[in-house]
Amino acid sequence: MAENFRVEYPLAHIYHVMHKIGLSIQTAQSIAYQADSGEQRHWHNQFKKSGRR
């Protein structure tokens, strides 16, 4: 963005501006809370590394 508009902002200021206009930073969760835990275990066990190459 700095290349297009020749303006740079510190990351802390970006958070402040986003909060002021009603936006927030969202991050991904490693596990979906609504998922079936049994299905998750089954899937994880299928793709678990064996430790051998």
PDB file of C-alpha atoms in Angstrom:
ATOM      1  CA  MET A   1       0.000   0.000   0.000  1.00  0.00           C
ATOM      2  CA  ALA A   2       2.905   2.350   0.708  1.00  0.00           C
ATOM      3  CA  GLU A   3       3.950   1.986  -2.935  1.00  0.00           C
ATOM      4  CA  ASN A   4       0.544   3.161  -4.190  1.00  0.00           C
ATOM      5  CA  PHE A   5      -0.183   6.005  -1.779  1.00  0.00           C
ATOM      6  CA  ARG A   6       3.281   6.808  -0.388  1.00  0.00           C
ATOM      7  CA  VAL A   7       1.934   6.595   3.175  1.00  0.00           C
ATOM      8  CA  GLU A   8       3.025   4.198   5.911  1.00  0.00           C
ATOM      9  CA  TYR A   9       1.327   3.601   9.245  1.00  0.00           C
ATOM     10  CA  PRO A  10       2.618   1.723  12.294  1.00  0.00           C
ATOM     11  CA  LEU A  11       0.715  -1.497  13.006  1.00  0.00           C
ATOM     12  CA  ALA A  12      -0.607  -0.144  16.328  1.00  0.00           C
ATOM     13  CA  HIS A  13      -2.180   2.790  14.495  1.00  0.00           C
ATOM     14  CA  ILE A  14      -3.854   0.459  11.985  1.00  0.00           C
ATOM     15  CA  TYR A  15      -5.535  -1.395  14.881  1.00  0.00           C
ATOM     16  CA  HIS A  16      -6.729   1.936  16.304  1.00  0.00           C
ATOM     17  CA  VAL A  17      -8.166   3.100  12.970  1.00  0.00           C
ATOM     18  CA  MET A  18      -9.881  -0.252  12.376  1.00  0.00           C
ATOM     19  CA  HIS A  19     -11.421  -0.176  15.859  1.00  0.00           C
ATOM     20  CA  LYS A  20     -12.629   3.393  15.300  1.00  0.00           C
ATOM     21  CA  ILE A  21     -14.557   2.404  12.153  1.00  0.00           C
ATOM     22  CA  GLY A  22     -15.973  -0.744  13.740  1.00  0.00           C
ATOM     23  CA  LEU A  23     -13.627  -3.403  12.338  1.00  0.00           C
ATOM     24  CA  SER A  24     -11.499  -5.949  14.180  1.00  0.00           C
ATOM     25  CA  ILE A  25      -8.645  -8.332  13.485  1.00  0.00           C
ATOM     26  CA  GLN A  26      -9.801 -11.941  13.211  1.00  0.00           C
ATOM     27  CA  THR A  27      -7.546 -14.961  13.403  1.00  0.00           C
ATOM     28  CA  ALA A  28      -8.177 -18.575  12.499  1.00  0.00           C
ATOM     29  CA  GLN A  29      -8.714 -21.148  15.209  1.00  0.00           C
ATOM     30  CA  SER A  30      -6.862 -24.431  15.018  1.00  0.00           C
ATOM     31  CA  ILE A  31     -10.002 -26.446  15.852  1.00  0.00           C
ATOM     32  CA  ALA A  32     -13.611 -25.644  14.980  1.00  0.00           C
ATOM     33  CA  TYR A  33     -15.590 -25.651  18.222  1.00  0.00           C
ATOM     34  CA  GLN A  34     -18.762 -26.953  16.539  1.00  0.00           C
ATOM     35  CA  ALA A  35     -17.043 -29.963  14.945  1.00  0.00           C
ATOM     36  CA  ASP A  36     -17.678 -33.530  16.090  1.00  0.00           C
ATOM     37  CA  SER A  37     -14.758 -34.512  18.346  1.00  0.00           C
ATOM     38  CA  GLY A  38     -15.020 -38.195  17.346  1.00  0.00           C
ATOM     39  CA  GLU A  39     -14.724 -37.325  13.658  1.00  0.00           C
ATOM     40  CA  GLN A  40     -11.771 -35.051  14.431  1.00  0.00           C
ATOM     41  CA  ARG A  41      -9.933 -37.879  16.222  1.00  0.00           C
ATOM     42  CA  HIS A  42     -10.669 -40.272  13.342  1.00  0.00           C
ATOM     43  CA  TRP A  43      -9.337 -37.795  10.762  1.00  0.00           C
ATOM     44  CA  HIS A  44      -6.284 -36.952  12.866  1.00  0.00           C
ATOM     45  CA  ASN A  45      -5.412 -40.626  13.380  1.00  0.00           C
ATOM     46  CA  GLN A  46      -5.641 -41.291   9.623  1.00  0.00           C
ATOM     47  CA  PHE A  47      -3.103 -38.585   8.811  1.00  0.00           C
ATOM     48  CA  LYS A  48      -0.878 -38.756  11.884  1.00  0.00           C
ATOM     49  CA  LYS A  49       2.820 -38.998  11.081  1.00  0.00           C
ATOM     50  CA  SER A  50       4.232 -42.412  11.804  1.00  0.00           C
ATOM     51  CA  GLY A  51       7.700 -41.136  12.695  1.00  0.00           C
ATOM     52  CA  ARG A  52       9.254 -43.348  10.002  1.00  0.00           C
ATOM     53  CA  ARG A  53      10.458 -42.167   6.624  1.00  0.00           C
TER      54      ARG A  53
END
